[in-house]
Amino acid sequence: MSPEANQVPSVAAGAPAGAPAEETPDNKRKRSNNNRAQTGKDRREHAKRKYDERRREGDARGRVPRGDSESSEPRQPKRRVALLLGYCGTGYQGMQVNPGARTIESDLFKALCGAGAVSEDNASDQHKVQLQRAARTDKGVHAAGQVVSLKMIVEDPDIVAKINQHLPAQIRAWGFVRTVRSFNSKTMCDSRIYEYLLPTYVFMAPSQQCQEIARTVPIAEREVPAASPEEIAQMRAYRLSPETLQFVRDALAKYKGTHDYRNFTVTKGCTEHNSKRHMFWFEAADPMVVEGSEWLSLKVKGQSFMLHQIRKMVGLIILMARAGAPLSLMDRLFGGPLVNVPKAPGLGLLLEQPVFDGYNQRTENQATTASGVVTFEPHKAEIDAFKQEFIYDNIVKTELAECTFDSWVKNIEVFPEQFTYINKEGVIPESAIIVPGQSMFHPRDAARGPAAESSDDEQDANDG
């Protein structure tokens, strides 16, 4: 054997004594493969050890593994669904869950848990089933059609009936539709249709009594007068003239298209970059007489709505019609100087339905999928009956008993300081422009007049 055969490889020049010899690329690749194999094996062994440790710890504490107890039920599969429902919002602080407040969502989730549509393991938090609503509604606002997406246990063929058994009569589940796993009722909603129902007496000429109070009584001493029996009789007997109805329809038509609605929502966080919204249409039906009073139904379809937007859109047209203001005023308010547009009462607003045309079209094009189209059409008769009994009748009954719309109109007339832009010339005076951070009332009297904006008891976007 040659001397070179027994020679130990020398350390590379300049390398410290004891340093390992330089590794070849082939050796690196082999070592890497061995490490990966060893790492995978180690992970499996580590997972098995941790599982055995937790099992032993559970046994030591007397814990019964899932499925081993007579009282525990086996895990049931959850499916992504679109749950269709409707509700009367009277007595509720809006749709979205809010700690300490009675909301539609809180009662719905309790019913889902009680009916077995949500397991006990997920009953502590609705986020565990990824519950999401298509639209949020304000305090007291109703919905004939609403969609909630979530992961739900649907093996029971009577699950919808059981959900309704755990709900109050003013909240109803119409049914559910299996959807794709990525379905989200808020982000996949193309548009929303709302209806606003109002008594036509709101278009009567301004009250001379209220105007006199506003002219002669200091703001701190003003009181909104209650309607007298004579005034109530006049309101019930009032019928909308064809000219006023046409003005209302022309005004509603100006909302069609894309506009800057920063004057039609709360001002906080609202800028020209996030206040544009697109309306497909806004229409008024023919007036109808209910319980001796005349009512008008307004319907709007838009891609989305900001907080209070629909109520402010309606409120502006009511005041313009009463004051004889020109339609050109609306053009000045779209993205114009900041003014206070009063929001009409929430009593008359209801969500007709969210629309999922884009999602439904994609679903129909995929014939092999188990998902269905999200539509309320199969439940139309049931929804119409519910809407009449729990929504329309409730709106009329409340108005007849409390004169809600009369109080709203009179409050604006008694405190007109913020609404001087509602005039026959259609001019926005400096006195009507809101300066951020500055109250239009004396601090001592601020509580007496209508607040510029307040949303302490209401929810946020997509509610109108």
Short mmCIF file of C-alpha atoms in Angstrom, two decimals, residues 66-422:
data_model
loop_
_atom_site.label_atom_id
_atom_site.label_comp_id
_atom_site.label_asym_id
_atom_site.label_seq_id
_atom_site.Cartn_x
_atom_site.Cartn_y
_atom_site.Cartn_z
CA ARG A 66 -65.06 12.36 22.94
CA GLY A 67 -67.49 9.65 21.93
CA ASP A 68 -66.67 7.43 24.96
CA SER A 69 -69.41 8.86 27.18
CA GLU A 70 -73.04 7.82 26.96
CA SER A 71 -74.06 11.47 27.30
CA SER A 72 -71.78 12.82 24.58
CA GLU A 73 -72.83 12.78 20.95
CA PRO A 74 -70.53 11.84 18.09
CA ARG A 75 -69.19 14.73 16.05
CA GLN A 76 -71.48 15.61 13.18
CA PRO A 77 -70.27 17.13 9.92
CA LYS A 78 -70.82 20.86 9.37
CA ARG A 79 -71.77 22.24 5.99
CA ARG A 80 -71.35 25.75 4.64
CA VAL A 81 -74.85 27.13 4.09
CA ALA A 82 -76.76 30.32 3.37
CA LEU A 83 -79.48 30.56 6.02
CA LEU A 84 -82.50 32.57 4.83
CA LEU A 85 -84.47 34.44 7.48
CA GLY A 86 -86.72 37.41 8.19
CA TYR A 87 -87.49 39.45 11.28
CA CYS A 88 -89.37 42.34 12.78
CA GLY A 89 -86.76 44.60 14.37
CA THR A 90 -89.04 46.19 16.97
CA GLY A 91 -87.53 45.79 20.43
CA TYR A 92 -84.08 44.89 19.09
CA GLN A 93 -80.89 46.97 19.04
CA GLY A 94 -80.12 46.02 15.47
CA MET A 95 -78.94 42.88 13.66
CA GLN A 96 -75.30 42.43 14.69
CA VAL A 97 -74.43 40.87 18.03
CA ASN A 98 -73.54 43.48 20.63
CA PRO A 99 -72.58 42.49 24.22
CA GLY A 100 -75.20 43.62 26.70
CA ALA A 101 -77.79 44.42 24.02
CA ARG A 102 -80.70 42.42 22.65
CA THR A 103 -79.96 41.83 18.97
CA ILE A 104 -81.37 39.64 16.21
CA GLU A 105 -78.07 37.81 15.84
CA SER A 106 -77.81 36.91 19.52
CA ASP A 107 -81.30 35.35 19.56
CA LEU A 108 -80.61 33.58 16.27
CA PHE A 109 -77.38 32.02 17.51
CA LYS A 110 -79.07 30.80 20.70
CA ALA A 111 -81.74 29.16 18.57
CA LEU A 112 -79.15 27.52 16.32
CA CYS A 113 -77.44 26.05 19.36
CA GLY A 114 -80.71 24.95 20.96
CA ALA A 115 -81.89 23.26 17.77
CA GLY A 116 -78.63 21.34 17.32
CA ALA A 117 -77.56 23.23 14.21
CA VAL A 118 -74.46 24.32 16.15
CA SER A 119 -72.64 21.84 18.38
CA GLU A 120 -72.01 22.36 22.08
CA ASP A 121 -68.30 22.77 21.37
CA ASN A 122 -69.04 25.81 19.19
CA ALA A 123 -71.90 27.25 21.23
CA SER A 124 -69.66 29.66 23.14
CA ASP A 125 -68.72 31.82 20.16
CA GLN A 126 -70.47 32.36 16.82
CA HIS A 127 -67.13 33.06 15.17
CA LYS A 128 -66.36 29.34 15.52
CA VAL A 129 -68.99 28.63 12.88
CA GLN A 130 -67.93 31.69 10.81
CA LEU A 131 -71.34 33.37 11.05
CA GLN A 132 -71.61 36.39 8.73
CA ARG A 133 -74.67 38.46 7.78
CA ALA A 134 -75.33 39.91 4.30
CA ALA A 135 -76.46 43.29 5.69
CA ARG A 136 -76.52 44.96 9.08
CA THR A 137 -79.69 46.73 10.14
CA ASP A 138 -80.17 49.57 12.62
CA LYS A 139 -82.11 49.55 15.84
CA GLY A 140 -85.78 48.82 15.12
CA VAL A 141 -85.22 48.15 11.38
CA HIS A 142 -86.89 45.08 9.89
CA ALA A 143 -85.95 42.49 7.27
CA ALA A 144 -88.31 40.43 5.13
CA GLY A 145 -85.30 38.67 3.62
CA GLN A 146 -81.87 38.39 5.21
CA VAL A 147 -79.03 35.92 4.54
CA VAL A 148 -76.57 34.60 7.10
CA SER A 149 -73.68 32.37 6.04
CA LEU A 150 -72.22 29.87 8.49
CA LYS A 151 -71.03 26.30 8.96
CA MET A 152 -74.10 24.42 10.20
CA ILE A 153 -75.10 20.87 11.08
CA VAL A 154 -77.82 20.00 8.56
CA GLU A 155 -78.21 16.23 8.87
CA ASP A 156 -81.59 16.58 10.61
CA PRO A 157 -84.30 16.98 7.93
CA ASP A 158 -86.41 18.99 10.42
CA ILE A 159 -83.62 21.38 11.39
CA VAL A 160 -85.38 24.52 10.08
CA ALA A 161 -88.56 23.72 12.03
CA LYS A 162 -86.48 23.12 15.16
CA ILE A 163 -84.66 26.42 14.73
CA ASN A 164 -88.00 28.23 14.51
CA GLN A 165 -89.18 26.47 17.67
CA HIS A 166 -86.35 28.18 19.54
CA LEU A 167 -87.00 31.62 17.99
CA PRO A 168 -89.58 34.25 18.96
CA ALA A 169 -92.46 34.64 16.49
CA GLN A 170 -91.00 37.89 15.11
CA ILE A 171 -87.90 36.06 13.80
CA ARG A 172 -88.34 33.28 11.24
CA ALA A 173 -85.94 31.01 9.38
CA TRP A 174 -87.26 30.35 5.86
CA GLY A 175 -84.77 27.67 4.90
CA PHE A 176 -81.14 27.14 3.95
CA VAL A 177 -79.09 26.52 0.81
CA ARG A 178 -75.88 24.48 0.62
CA THR A 179 -73.07 26.66 -0.75
CA VAL A 180 -69.43 26.41 -1.71
CA ARG A 181 -66.98 26.41 1.18
CA SER A 182 -65.77 29.92 0.37
CA PHE A 183 -69.26 31.46 0.45
CA ASN A 184 -69.51 34.68 2.46
CA SER A 185 -72.92 36.34 2.54
CA LYS A 186 -71.46 39.85 2.89
CA THR A 187 -68.67 39.83 0.30
CA MET A 188 -70.59 37.78 -2.28
CA CYS A 189 -73.71 39.93 -2.12
CA ASP A 190 -74.02 41.92 -5.37
CA SER A 191 -76.69 44.35 -4.18
CA ARG A 192 -79.40 44.94 -1.62
CA ILE A 193 -83.04 45.97 -1.95
CA TYR A 194 -84.65 48.07 0.78
CA GLU A 195 -88.19 49.32 1.21
CA TYR A 196 -89.27 52.42 3.10
CA LEU A 197 -92.92 52.78 4.12
CA LEU A 198 -94.18 56.22 5.18
CA PRO A 199 -97.55 57.95 5.79
CA THR A 200 -98.18 60.53 3.09
CA TYR A 201 -99.17 63.21 5.62
CA VAL A 202 -95.43 63.90 6.05
CA PHE A 203 -95.75 65.90 2.79
CA MET A 204 -98.31 68.28 4.28
CA ALA A 205 -97.49 71.99 4.47
CA PRO A 206 -95.31 73.02 7.44
CA SER A 207 -97.01 73.55 10.79
CA GLN A 208 -97.63 77.24 11.53
CA GLN A 209 -97.56 76.46 15.26
CA CYS A 210 -94.07 74.94 15.03
CA GLN A 211 -92.80 77.79 12.89
CA GLU A 212 -94.10 80.29 15.44
CA ILE A 213 -92.32 78.44 18.27
CA ALA A 214 -89.07 78.49 16.30
CA ARG A 215 -89.38 82.25 15.67
CA THR A 216 -90.42 83.43 19.13
CA VAL A 217 -89.15 80.95 21.75
CA PRO A 218 -85.48 80.76 22.85
CA ILE A 219 -83.94 77.49 21.78
CA ALA A 220 -83.40 76.31 25.36
CA GLU A 221 -87.12 76.74 26.11
CA ARG A 222 -88.64 75.17 23.01
CA GLU A 223 -90.86 72.10 23.28
CA VAL A 224 -92.18 69.98 20.43
CA PRO A 225 -95.99 70.09 20.65
CA ALA A 226 -97.92 66.84 20.64
CA ALA A 227 -100.48 66.32 17.91
CA SER A 228 -103.99 67.44 18.86
CA PRO A 229 -107.07 65.33 18.00
CA GLU A 230 -107.85 67.79 15.21
CA GLU A 231 -104.36 67.47 13.76
CA ILE A 232 -104.51 63.67 13.93
CA ALA A 233 -107.81 63.73 12.03
CA GLN A 234 -106.26 65.97 9.37
CA MET A 235 -103.25 63.65 9.02
CA ARG A 236 -105.47 60.59 8.59
CA ALA A 237 -107.60 62.34 5.98
CA TYR A 238 -104.69 63.69 3.95
CA ARG A 239 -104.21 62.35 0.42
CA LEU A 240 -101.10 62.94 -1.70
CA SER A 241 -101.61 65.15 -4.75
CA PRO A 242 -100.46 63.93 -8.19
CA GLU A 243 -98.04 66.89 -8.37
CA THR A 244 -96.35 66.02 -5.08
CA LEU A 245 -96.16 62.34 -6.02
CA GLN A 246 -94.46 63.27 -9.28
CA PHE A 247 -91.99 65.51 -7.43
CA VAL A 248 -91.13 62.62 -5.13
CA ARG A 249 -90.57 60.28 -8.08
CA ASP A 250 -88.41 62.83 -9.89
CA ALA A 251 -86.34 63.37 -6.75
CA LEU A 252 -85.87 59.63 -6.21
CA ALA A 253 -84.71 59.26 -9.83
CA LYS A 254 -81.84 61.70 -9.19
CA TYR A 255 -80.30 59.16 -6.81
CA LYS A 256 -79.85 56.70 -9.69
CA GLY A 257 -76.23 56.13 -10.71
CA THR A 258 -73.02 56.76 -8.78
CA HIS A 259 -72.83 59.74 -6.41
CA ASP A 260 -70.83 60.99 -3.47
CA TYR A 261 -73.01 60.39 -0.39
CA ARG A 262 -70.82 61.88 2.32
CA ASN A 263 -73.76 64.14 3.29
CA PHE A 264 -75.96 61.08 3.74
CA THR A 265 -74.08 59.24 6.47
CA VAL A 266 -72.17 59.87 9.68
CA THR A 267 -69.23 62.16 9.04
CA LYS A 268 -66.62 60.34 11.12
CA GLY A 269 -64.17 58.55 8.83
CA CYS A 270 -66.11 59.54 5.71
CA THR A 271 -64.11 61.08 2.86
CA GLU A 272 -64.46 61.58 -0.87
CA HIS A 273 -62.51 58.36 -1.34
CA ASN A 274 -64.96 56.06 0.49
CA SER A 275 -68.36 57.76 0.19
CA LYS A 276 -69.32 56.96 -3.41
CA ARG A 277 -72.19 54.51 -3.83
CA HIS A 278 -74.09 53.21 -6.87
CA MET A 279 -77.91 53.06 -6.95
CA PHE A 280 -79.57 50.95 -9.64
CA TRP A 281 -83.02 52.45 -9.06
CA PHE A 282 -85.17 54.22 -6.46
CA GLU A 283 -88.91 54.14 -7.09
CA ALA A 284 -92.22 55.10 -5.47
CA ALA A 285 -95.32 52.93 -5.83
CA ASP A 286 -98.85 54.29 -6.03
CA PRO A 287 -100.23 55.40 -2.63
CA MET A 288 -102.40 52.93 -0.69
CA VAL A 289 -104.91 53.43 2.12
CA VAL A 290 -104.37 51.35 5.27
CA GLU A 291 -106.50 51.72 8.42
CA GLY A 292 -107.92 54.97 7.04
CA SER A 293 -104.49 56.55 6.44
CA GLU A 294 -102.63 56.85 3.16
CA TRP A 295 -99.18 55.26 2.86
CA LEU A 296 -96.43 55.35 0.26
CA SER A 297 -93.93 52.58 -0.43
CA LEU A 298 -90.44 53.53 -1.66
CA LYS A 299 -87.99 50.86 -2.87
CA VAL A 300 -84.30 51.22 -3.66
CA LYS A 301 -81.71 48.82 -5.06
CA GLY A 302 -78.06 49.66 -4.51
CA GLN A 303 -74.73 47.86 -4.47
CA SER A 304 -74.19 48.83 -0.84
CA PHE A 305 -75.23 51.50 1.64
CA MET A 306 -73.52 53.51 4.34
CA LEU A 307 -74.81 54.02 7.87
CA HIS A 308 -78.17 55.86 7.85
CA GLN A 309 -77.90 56.50 4.10
CA ILE A 310 -81.40 55.44 3.03
CA ARG A 311 -83.08 57.18 5.94
CA LYS A 312 -81.25 60.40 5.08
CA MET A 313 -82.09 60.05 1.39
CA VAL A 314 -85.78 59.77 2.30
CA GLY A 315 -85.57 62.51 4.94
CA LEU A 316 -84.15 65.01 2.45
CA ILE A 317 -86.94 64.43 -0.09
CA ILE A 318 -89.64 64.82 2.58
CA LEU A 319 -88.25 68.20 3.67
CA MET A 320 -87.74 69.37 0.08
CA ALA A 321 -91.33 68.52 -0.83
CA ARG A 322 -92.68 70.34 2.23
CA ALA A 323 -90.58 73.46 1.60
CA GLY A 324 -90.89 73.54 -2.19
CA ALA A 325 -87.10 73.27 -2.67
CA PRO A 326 -85.84 72.68 -6.23
CA LEU A 327 -84.31 69.38 -7.35
CA SER A 328 -81.07 71.22 -8.10
CA LEU A 329 -80.38 71.25 -4.36
CA MET A 330 -79.65 67.53 -4.54
CA ASP A 331 -76.85 68.10 -7.04
CA ARG A 332 -75.24 70.57 -4.64
CA LEU A 333 -75.42 68.08 -1.76
CA PHE A 334 -73.68 65.27 -3.67
CA GLY A 335 -70.12 65.75 -2.47
CA GLY A 336 -70.84 69.39 -1.62
CA PRO A 337 -70.31 71.29 1.63
CA LEU A 338 -71.05 69.32 4.78
CA VAL A 339 -74.60 69.85 6.07
CA ASN A 340 -76.89 67.98 8.43
CA VAL A 341 -79.39 65.88 6.47
CA PRO A 342 -81.89 64.49 8.99
CA LYS A 343 -82.54 60.76 8.89
CA ALA A 344 -86.19 59.72 8.62
CA PRO A 345 -87.54 57.40 11.36
CA GLY A 346 -86.17 53.87 11.39
CA LEU A 347 -89.73 52.59 11.90
CA GLY A 348 -90.49 52.61 8.16
CA LEU A 349 -87.30 50.92 6.88
CA LEU A 350 -87.00 47.24 6.03
CA LEU A 351 -84.49 45.11 4.16
CA GLU A 352 -86.42 43.50 1.31
CA GLN A 353 -83.62 41.12 0.33
CA PRO A 354 -79.92 40.85 -0.49
CA VAL A 355 -79.18 39.79 -4.09
CA PHE A 356 -76.59 37.18 -5.16
CA ASP A 357 -76.87 37.24 -8.96
CA GLY A 358 -73.15 36.78 -9.60
CA TYR A 359 -72.80 33.83 -7.23
CA ASN A 360 -76.00 32.22 -8.52
CA GLN A 361 -74.82 32.52 -12.14
CA ARG A 362 -71.52 30.81 -11.33
CA THR A 363 -73.36 28.08 -9.42
CA GLU A 364 -75.76 27.39 -12.29
CA ASN A 365 -72.82 27.12 -14.70
CA GLN A 366 -71.27 24.41 -12.52
CA ALA A 367 -73.82 21.65 -12.89
CA THR A 368 -71.73 19.14 -10.91
CA THR A 369 -71.64 21.13 -7.69
CA ALA A 370 -73.88 20.25 -4.72
CA SER A 371 -74.44 23.95 -4.04
CA GLY A 372 -77.74 25.68 -4.80
CA VAL A 373 -78.70 29.20 -5.80
CA VAL A 374 -79.38 31.69 -3.01
CA THR A 375 -82.92 32.94 -3.63
CA PHE A 376 -86.06 33.66 -1.61
CA GLU A 377 -88.44 32.71 -4.42
CA PRO A 378 -89.42 29.26 -2.99
CA HIS A 379 -90.51 30.98 0.25
CA LYS A 380 -92.34 33.96 -1.30
CA ALA A 381 -95.82 33.13 0.00
CA GLU A 382 -94.56 32.54 3.52
CA ILE A 383 -92.48 35.72 3.46
CA ASP A 384 -95.36 37.85 2.17
CA ALA A 385 -97.63 36.62 4.97
CA PHE A 386 -94.95 37.31 7.58
CA LYS A 387 -94.21 40.74 6.14
CA GLN A 388 -97.87 41.72 6.33
CA GLU A 389 -98.44 40.47 9.88
CA PHE A 390 -95.17 41.30 11.60
CA ILE A 391 -93.75 44.23 9.60
CA TYR A 392 -96.39 46.22 7.72
CA ASP A 393 -99.05 45.85 10.41
CA ASN A 394 -96.48 46.69 13.10
CA ILE A 395 -95.37 49.86 11.28
CA VAL A 396 -98.96 51.06 10.84
CA LYS A 397 -99.96 50.14 14.39
CA THR A 398 -96.96 51.93 15.90
CA GLU A 399 -97.53 55.07 13.81
CA LEU A 400 -101.23 55.22 14.70
CA ALA A 401 -100.43 54.87 18.40
CA GLU A 402 -97.34 57.11 18.65
CA CYS A 403 -97.44 59.49 15.64
CA THR A 404 -93.74 58.77 15.08
CA PHE A 405 -93.48 60.57 11.75
CA ASP A 406 -95.40 63.61 13.02
CA SER A 407 -93.01 63.95 15.96
CA TRP A 408 -90.02 63.69 13.62
CA VAL A 409 -91.30 66.41 11.28
CA LYS A 410 -92.25 68.74 14.13
CA ASN A 411 -88.87 68.31 15.82
CA ILE A 412 -87.17 69.60 12.66
CA GLU A 413 -89.57 72.52 12.35
CA VAL A 414 -89.16 73.54 16.01
CA PHE A 415 -85.34 73.39 15.69
CA PRO A 416 -84.71 74.57 12.09
CA GLU A 417 -81.29 76.17 12.68
CA GLN A 418 -79.36 73.33 10.99
CA PHE A 419 -81.69 73.05 8.00
CA THR A 420 -81.65 76.53 6.44
CA TYR A 421 -80.40 74.98 3.19
CA ILE A 422 -83.93 73.59 2.68
#
